[in-house]
Amino acid sequence: MGTFGYVAPEYASTGMLNERSDVYSFGILIMEMITGRNPVDYSRPPGEVNLVDWLKTMVSSRNADGVLDPKLPERPSSRALKRVFW
């Protein structure tokens, strides 16, 4: 079945799992650690409920610094952020 928020879009639409499904879910875990946000958070404003959609918006506007969890003990370099998001 899968946990809502971690399920790859292909699996959600076809019901078929493959290696990419695991990679997608792992990517969501990494984005959770970087942003400090849950994959789906209904307490957020409409454009920020879904982590993936919010990240797409932030990355397309080149706002990598805006996605970082303010509680991170150490801020990654701009170069490292670019490698993650671009």
PDB file of C-alpha atoms in Angstrom:
ATOM      1  CA  MET A   1       0.000   0.000   0.000  1.00  0.00           C
ATOM      2  CA  GLY A   2       2.406   2.681   1.142  1.00  0.00           C
ATOM      3  CA  THR A   3       2.214   5.649   3.437  1.00  0.00           C
ATOM      4  CA  PHE A   4       0.506   8.745   2.100  1.00  0.00           C
ATOM      5  CA  GLY A   5       3.113  11.394   1.357  1.00  0.00           C
ATOM      6  CA  TYR A   6       5.883   8.884   0.690  1.00  0.00           C
ATOM      7  CA  VAL A   7       4.251   7.012  -2.191  1.00  0.00           C
ATOM      8  CA  ALA A   8       5.704   7.611  -5.647  1.00  0.00           C
ATOM      9  CA  PRO A   9       3.236   9.209  -8.074  1.00  0.00           C
ATOM     10  CA  GLU A  10       3.597   6.288 -10.495  1.00  0.00           C
ATOM     11  CA  TYR A  11       2.564   3.820  -7.801  1.00  0.00           C
ATOM     12  CA  ALA A  12      -0.371   5.990  -6.775  1.00  0.00           C
ATOM     13  CA  SER A  13      -1.657   6.025 -10.351  1.00  0.00           C
ATOM     14  CA  THR A  14      -0.806   2.469 -11.499  1.00  0.00           C
ATOM     15  CA  GLY A  15      -0.512   0.406  -8.318  1.00  0.00           C
ATOM     16  CA  MET A  16       2.779  -1.003  -9.625  1.00  0.00           C
ATOM     17  CA  LEU A  17       5.962  -0.847  -7.533  1.00  0.00           C
ATOM     18  CA  ASN A  18       9.523  -0.793  -8.834  1.00  0.00           C
ATOM     19  CA  GLU A  19      12.983   0.335  -7.695  1.00  0.00           C
ATOM     20  CA  ARG A  20      12.142   3.950  -8.482  1.00  0.00           C
ATOM     21  CA  SER A  21       9.326   3.842  -5.948  1.00  0.00           C
ATOM     22  CA  ASP A  22      11.862   3.238  -3.176  1.00  0.00           C
ATOM     23  CA  VAL A  23      14.142   5.979  -4.494  1.00  0.00           C
ATOM     24  CA  TYR A  24      11.233   8.437  -4.476  1.00  0.00           C
ATOM     25  CA  SER A  25      10.336   7.528  -0.876  1.00  0.00           C
ATOM     26  CA  PHE A  26      13.969   7.856   0.204  1.00  0.00           C
ATOM     27  CA  GLY A  27      14.116  11.276  -1.455  1.00  0.00           C
ATOM     28  CA  ILE A  28      11.088  12.343   0.564  1.00  0.00           C
ATOM     29  CA  LEU A  29      12.897  11.280   3.749  1.00  0.00           C
ATOM     30  CA  ILE A  30      15.935  13.357   2.784  1.00  0.00           C
ATOM     31  CA  MET A  31      13.748  16.375   2.014  1.00  0.00           C
ATOM     32  CA  GLU A  32      12.069  15.958   5.415  1.00  0.00           C
ATOM     33  CA  MET A  33      15.469  16.134   7.112  1.00  0.00           C
ATOM     34  CA  ILE A  34      16.553  19.193   5.138  1.00  0.00           C
ATOM     35  CA  THR A  35      13.300  21.122   5.500  1.00  0.00           C
ATOM     36  CA  GLY A  36      12.033  19.940   8.885  1.00  0.00           C
ATOM     37  CA  ARG A  37       8.586  19.489   7.308  1.00  0.00           C
ATOM     38  CA  ASN A  38       6.292  16.499   6.986  1.00  0.00           C
ATOM     39  CA  PRO A  39       5.440  15.226   3.484  1.00  0.00           C
ATOM     40  CA  VAL A  40       1.833  16.325   3.985  1.00  0.00           C
ATOM     41  CA  ASP A  41       0.878  18.956   6.568  1.00  0.00           C
ATOM     42  CA  TYR A  42      -2.687  20.256   6.501  1.00  0.00           C
ATOM     43  CA  SER A  43      -1.864  22.936   9.081  1.00  0.00           C
ATOM     44  CA  ARG A  44       0.129  24.818   6.427  1.00  0.00           C
ATOM     45  CA  PRO A  45      -1.256  27.296   3.874  1.00  0.00           C
ATOM     46  CA  PRO A  46      -2.729  25.729   0.686  1.00  0.00           C
ATOM     47  CA  GLY A  47       0.434  26.064  -1.432  1.00  0.00           C
ATOM     48  CA  GLU A  48       2.556  24.455   1.285  1.00  0.00           C
ATOM     49  CA  VAL A  49       0.481  21.405   2.296  1.00  0.00           C
ATOM     50  CA  ASN A  50       2.347  18.971   0.013  1.00  0.00           C
ATOM     51  CA  LEU A  51       6.124  18.967   0.579  1.00  0.00           C
ATOM     52  CA  VAL A  52       6.986  18.025  -3.022  1.00  0.00           C
ATOM     53  CA  ASP A  53       4.776  20.719  -4.552  1.00  0.00           C
ATOM     54  CA  TRP A  54       6.136  23.332  -2.137  1.00  0.00           C
ATOM     55  CA  LEU A  55       9.732  22.326  -2.919  1.00  0.00           C
ATOM     56  CA  LYS A  56       9.086  22.564  -6.665  1.00  0.00           C
ATOM     57  CA  THR A  57       7.840  26.123  -6.169  1.00  0.00           C
ATOM     58  CA  MET A  58      10.800  27.078  -3.984  1.00  0.00           C
ATOM     59  CA  VAL A  59      13.365  25.535  -6.328  1.00  0.00           C
ATOM     60  CA  SER A  60      11.828  27.091  -9.442  1.00  0.00           C
ATOM     61  CA  SER A  61      12.075  30.487  -7.749  1.00  0.00           C
ATOM     62  CA  ARG A  62      15.699  29.696  -6.804  1.00  0.00           C
ATOM     63  CA  ASN A  63      14.925  30.027  -3.093  1.00  0.00           C
ATOM     64  CA  ALA A  64      17.032  27.149  -1.777  1.00  0.00           C
ATOM     65  CA  ASP A  65      17.808  28.992   1.461  1.00  0.00           C
ATOM     66  CA  GLY A  66      14.083  29.257   2.163  1.00  0.00           C
ATOM     67  CA  VAL A  67      13.679  25.486   2.324  1.00  0.00           C
ATOM     68  CA  LEU A  68      16.181  24.855   5.099  1.00  0.00           C
ATOM     69  CA  ASP A  69      14.977  23.839   8.525  1.00  0.00           C
ATOM     70  CA  PRO A  70      15.887  26.744  10.820  1.00  0.00           C
ATOM     71  CA  LYS A  71      16.691  24.165  13.525  1.00  0.00           C
ATOM     72  CA  LEU A  72      19.595  22.676  11.549  1.00  0.00           C
ATOM     73  CA  PRO A  73      22.698  22.926  13.745  1.00  0.00           C
ATOM     74  CA  GLU A  74      24.892  23.864  10.798  1.00  0.00           C
ATOM     75  CA  ARG A  75      23.910  25.643   7.601  1.00  0.00           C
ATOM     76  CA  PRO A  76      25.124  23.897   4.423  1.00  0.00           C
ATOM     77  CA  SER A  77      27.093  25.902   1.900  1.00  0.00           C
ATOM     78  CA  SER A  78      25.293  27.432  -1.073  1.00  0.00           C
ATOM     79  CA  ARG A  79      27.227  25.070  -3.310  1.00  0.00           C
ATOM     80  CA  ALA A  80      25.976  22.028  -1.393  1.00  0.00           C
ATOM     81  CA  LEU A  81      22.396  23.289  -1.603  1.00  0.00           C
ATOM     82  CA  LYS A  82      22.688  23.761  -5.346  1.00  0.00           C
ATOM     83  CA  ARG A  83      23.915  20.183  -5.700  1.00  0.00           C
ATOM     84  CA  VAL A  84      20.871  18.910  -3.825  1.00  0.00           C
ATOM     85  CA  PHE A  85      18.234  21.000  -5.583  1.00  0.00           C
ATOM     86  CA  TRP A  86      19.607  21.736  -9.056  1.00  0.00           C
TER      87      TRP A  86
END
